[in-house]
């Protein structure tokens, strides 16, 4: 955690009403900071079946409706090591199952960051 300033950004007011309503409904399904499921190590996936594919499809739809770019299964109350993301709006859905960090750079790149579990909070 850094000492970077935390900024509240009210973004929903610039959305068309139907998009804002869909986003608000989706965000009600996302677990918020402080929820115990977000603090618990998620279970490793061992079965790659239709149930997992459906879970991934639902997560992708929810992420899109919430106007997010990434969503982890624990954020929707599922203790699985699954993450969905979309790099470009309308682009293909990316999926990581049982991800592990194998390498990281010592170089820093500063960008704005947000999280669906902390709606309205954006930091650099």
mmCIF file of C-alpha atoms in Angstrom:
data_model
loop_
_atom_site.group_PDB
_atom_site.id
_atom_site.type_symbol
_atom_site.label_atom_id
_atom_site.label_comp_id
_atom_site.label_asym_id
_atom_site.label_seq_id
_atom_site.Cartn_x
_atom_site.Cartn_y
_atom_site.Cartn_z
ATOM 1 C CA UNK A 1 0.000 0.000 0.000
ATOM 2 C CA UNK A 2 1.309 3.440 -0.839
ATOM 3 C CA UNK A 3 0.619 6.853 0.590
ATOM 4 C CA UNK A 4 -0.792 7.929 -2.774
ATOM 5 C CA UNK A 5 -3.896 10.075 -2.482
ATOM 6 C CA UNK A 6 -7.250 8.330 -2.689
ATOM 7 C CA UNK A 7 -9.732 10.144 -4.862
ATOM 8 C CA UNK A 8 -13.504 9.739 -4.947
ATOM 9 C CA UNK A 9 -14.602 10.020 -8.570
ATOM 10 C CA UNK A 10 -18.347 10.253 -9.228
ATOM 11 C CA UNK A 11 -18.518 8.724 -12.705
ATOM 12 C CA UNK A 12 -22.060 7.361 -12.939
ATOM 13 C CA UNK A 13 -23.580 10.812 -13.513
ATOM 14 C CA UNK A 14 -22.088 10.902 -17.038
ATOM 15 C CA UNK A 15 -23.696 7.591 -18.072
ATOM 16 C CA UNK A 16 -27.006 7.191 -19.906
ATOM 17 C CA UNK A 17 -29.699 6.285 -17.345
ATOM 18 C CA UNK A 18 -30.135 2.683 -18.569
ATOM 19 C CA UNK A 19 -26.367 2.042 -18.425
ATOM 20 C CA UNK A 20 -26.134 3.596 -14.959
ATOM 21 C CA UNK A 21 -29.052 1.429 -13.751
ATOM 22 C CA UNK A 22 -27.430 -1.740 -15.132
ATOM 23 C CA UNK A 23 -24.102 -0.755 -13.548
ATOM 24 C CA UNK A 24 -25.708 -0.045 -10.170
ATOM 25 C CA UNK A 25 -27.554 -3.401 -10.236
ATOM 26 C CA UNK A 26 -24.318 -5.239 -11.086
ATOM 27 C CA UNK A 27 -22.363 -3.455 -8.357
ATOM 28 C CA UNK A 28 -24.911 -4.662 -5.779
ATOM 29 C CA UNK A 29 -23.698 -8.204 -6.541
ATOM 30 C CA UNK A 30 -20.017 -7.361 -6.019
ATOM 31 C CA UNK A 31 -18.603 -7.954 -2.540
ATOM 32 C CA UNK A 32 -17.239 -4.811 -0.909
ATOM 33 C CA UNK A 33 -13.960 -4.185 0.850
ATOM 34 C CA UNK A 34 -14.093 -5.786 4.295
ATOM 35 C CA UNK A 35 -16.141 -8.814 3.219
ATOM 36 C CA UNK A 36 -14.507 -11.950 4.692
ATOM 37 C CA UNK A 37 -14.519 -13.792 1.345
ATOM 38 C CA UNK A 38 -12.103 -11.160 0.002
ATOM 39 C CA UNK A 39 -9.670 -11.931 2.828
ATOM 40 C CA UNK A 40 -9.766 -15.717 2.422
ATOM 41 C CA UNK A 41 -7.412 -17.657 0.145
ATOM 42 C CA UNK A 42 -9.506 -18.942 -2.748
ATOM 43 C CA UNK A 43 -9.647 -22.627 -3.655
ATOM 44 C CA UNK A 44 -7.634 -24.040 -6.542
ATOM 45 C CA UNK A 45 -9.740 -25.149 -9.504
ATOM 46 C CA UNK A 46 -9.368 -28.832 -10.342
ATOM 47 C CA UNK A 47 -12.490 -29.444 -12.480
ATOM 48 C CA UNK A 48 -12.658 -27.725 -15.851
ATOM 49 C CA UNK A 49 -16.264 -28.417 -16.781
ATOM 50 C CA UNK A 50 -19.484 -26.773 -17.980
ATOM 51 C CA UNK A 51 -20.156 -25.447 -14.468
ATOM 52 C CA UNK A 52 -16.844 -23.550 -14.511
ATOM 53 C CA UNK A 53 -17.522 -22.253 -18.041
ATOM 54 C CA UNK A 54 -20.927 -20.950 -16.904
ATOM 55 C CA UNK A 55 -19.359 -19.332 -13.822
ATOM 56 C CA UNK A 56 -16.876 -17.578 -16.142
ATOM 57 C CA UNK A 57 -19.673 -16.421 -18.507
ATOM 58 C CA UNK A 58 -21.682 -14.992 -15.573
ATOM 59 C CA UNK A 59 -18.604 -13.229 -14.208
ATOM 60 C CA UNK A 60 -17.891 -11.727 -17.650
ATOM 61 C CA UNK A 61 -21.443 -10.400 -17.986
ATOM 62 C CA UNK A 62 -21.393 -8.985 -14.459
ATOM 63 C CA UNK A 63 -18.012 -7.322 -15.034
ATOM 64 C CA UNK A 64 -19.265 -5.766 -18.281
ATOM 65 C CA UNK A 65 -22.516 -4.568 -16.689
ATOM 66 C CA UNK A 66 -20.497 -3.044 -13.816
ATOM 67 C CA UNK A 67 -18.257 -1.326 -16.403
ATOM 68 C CA UNK A 68 -15.211 -3.059 -14.957
ATOM 69 C CA UNK A 69 -12.105 -4.313 -16.715
ATOM 70 C CA UNK A 70 -11.417 -7.213 -14.351
ATOM 71 C CA UNK A 71 -13.270 -9.314 -11.792
ATOM 72 C CA UNK A 72 -12.090 -12.114 -9.507
ATOM 73 C CA UNK A 73 -14.423 -14.889 -8.367
ATOM 74 C CA UNK A 74 -14.146 -13.917 -4.665
ATOM 75 C CA UNK A 75 -15.539 -10.488 -5.595
ATOM 76 C CA UNK A 76 -18.834 -12.235 -6.367
ATOM 77 C CA UNK A 77 -18.664 -14.490 -3.308
ATOM 78 C CA UNK A 78 -17.150 -17.539 -5.023
ATOM 79 C CA UNK A 79 -14.008 -18.872 -3.371
ATOM 80 C CA UNK A 80 -12.323 -19.964 -6.613
ATOM 81 C CA UNK A 81 -9.002 -18.923 -8.138
ATOM 82 C CA UNK A 82 -10.590 -17.452 -11.281
ATOM 83 C CA UNK A 83 -10.210 -13.994 -12.802
ATOM 84 C CA UNK A 84 -11.898 -12.535 -15.878
ATOM 85 C CA UNK A 85 -10.748 -9.399 -17.663
ATOM 86 C CA UNK A 86 -11.282 -7.442 -20.869
ATOM 87 C CA UNK A 87 -8.421 -5.289 -22.155
ATOM 88 C CA UNK A 88 -10.468 -3.480 -24.818
ATOM 89 C CA UNK A 89 -14.188 -2.721 -24.594
ATOM 90 C CA UNK A 90 -15.944 -5.190 -26.895
ATOM 91 C CA UNK A 91 -12.772 -7.288 -27.151
ATOM 92 C CA UNK A 92 -12.435 -10.920 -26.153
ATOM 93 C CA UNK A 93 -12.917 -11.966 -22.550
ATOM 94 C CA UNK A 94 -9.650 -13.054 -20.946
ATOM 95 C CA UNK A 95 -9.706 -15.707 -18.241
ATOM 96 C CA UNK A 96 -7.076 -16.756 -15.712
ATOM 97 C CA UNK A 97 -7.632 -19.963 -13.753
ATOM 98 C CA UNK A 98 -5.289 -20.803 -10.865
ATOM 99 C CA UNK A 99 -2.962 -17.908 -11.768
ATOM 100 C CA UNK A 100 0.519 -17.701 -10.283
ATOM 101 C CA UNK A 101 3.040 -14.864 -10.498
ATOM 102 C CA UNK A 102 6.176 -16.375 -12.027
ATOM 103 C CA UNK A 103 8.136 -13.194 -12.608
ATOM 104 C CA UNK A 104 7.837 -9.494 -11.882
ATOM 105 C CA UNK A 105 9.848 -6.506 -13.020
ATOM 106 C CA UNK A 106 11.594 -4.053 -10.754
ATOM 107 C CA UNK A 107 10.383 -1.244 -13.027
ATOM 108 C CA UNK A 108 7.352 0.788 -11.972
ATOM 109 C CA UNK A 109 4.656 2.118 -14.249
ATOM 110 C CA UNK A 110 2.149 4.560 -12.750
ATOM 111 C CA UNK A 111 -1.447 4.375 -13.901
ATOM 112 C CA UNK A 112 -4.852 5.080 -12.437
ATOM 113 C CA UNK A 113 -6.256 2.001 -10.709
ATOM 114 C CA UNK A 114 -9.719 1.161 -9.475
ATOM 115 C CA UNK A 115 -11.538 -1.857 -8.045
ATOM 116 C CA UNK A 116 -15.176 -2.910 -8.276
ATOM 117 C CA UNK A 117 -15.015 -3.854 -4.579
ATOM 118 C CA UNK A 118 -14.120 -0.219 -3.820
ATOM 119 C CA UNK A 119 -16.521 1.649 -6.138
ATOM 120 C CA UNK A 120 -15.663 5.263 -6.808
ATOM 121 C CA UNK A 121 -12.135 4.981 -5.407
ATOM 122 C CA UNK A 122 -9.300 5.558 -7.888
ATOM 123 C CA UNK A 123 -5.606 5.888 -7.053
ATOM 124 C CA UNK A 124 -2.370 6.339 -8.988
#
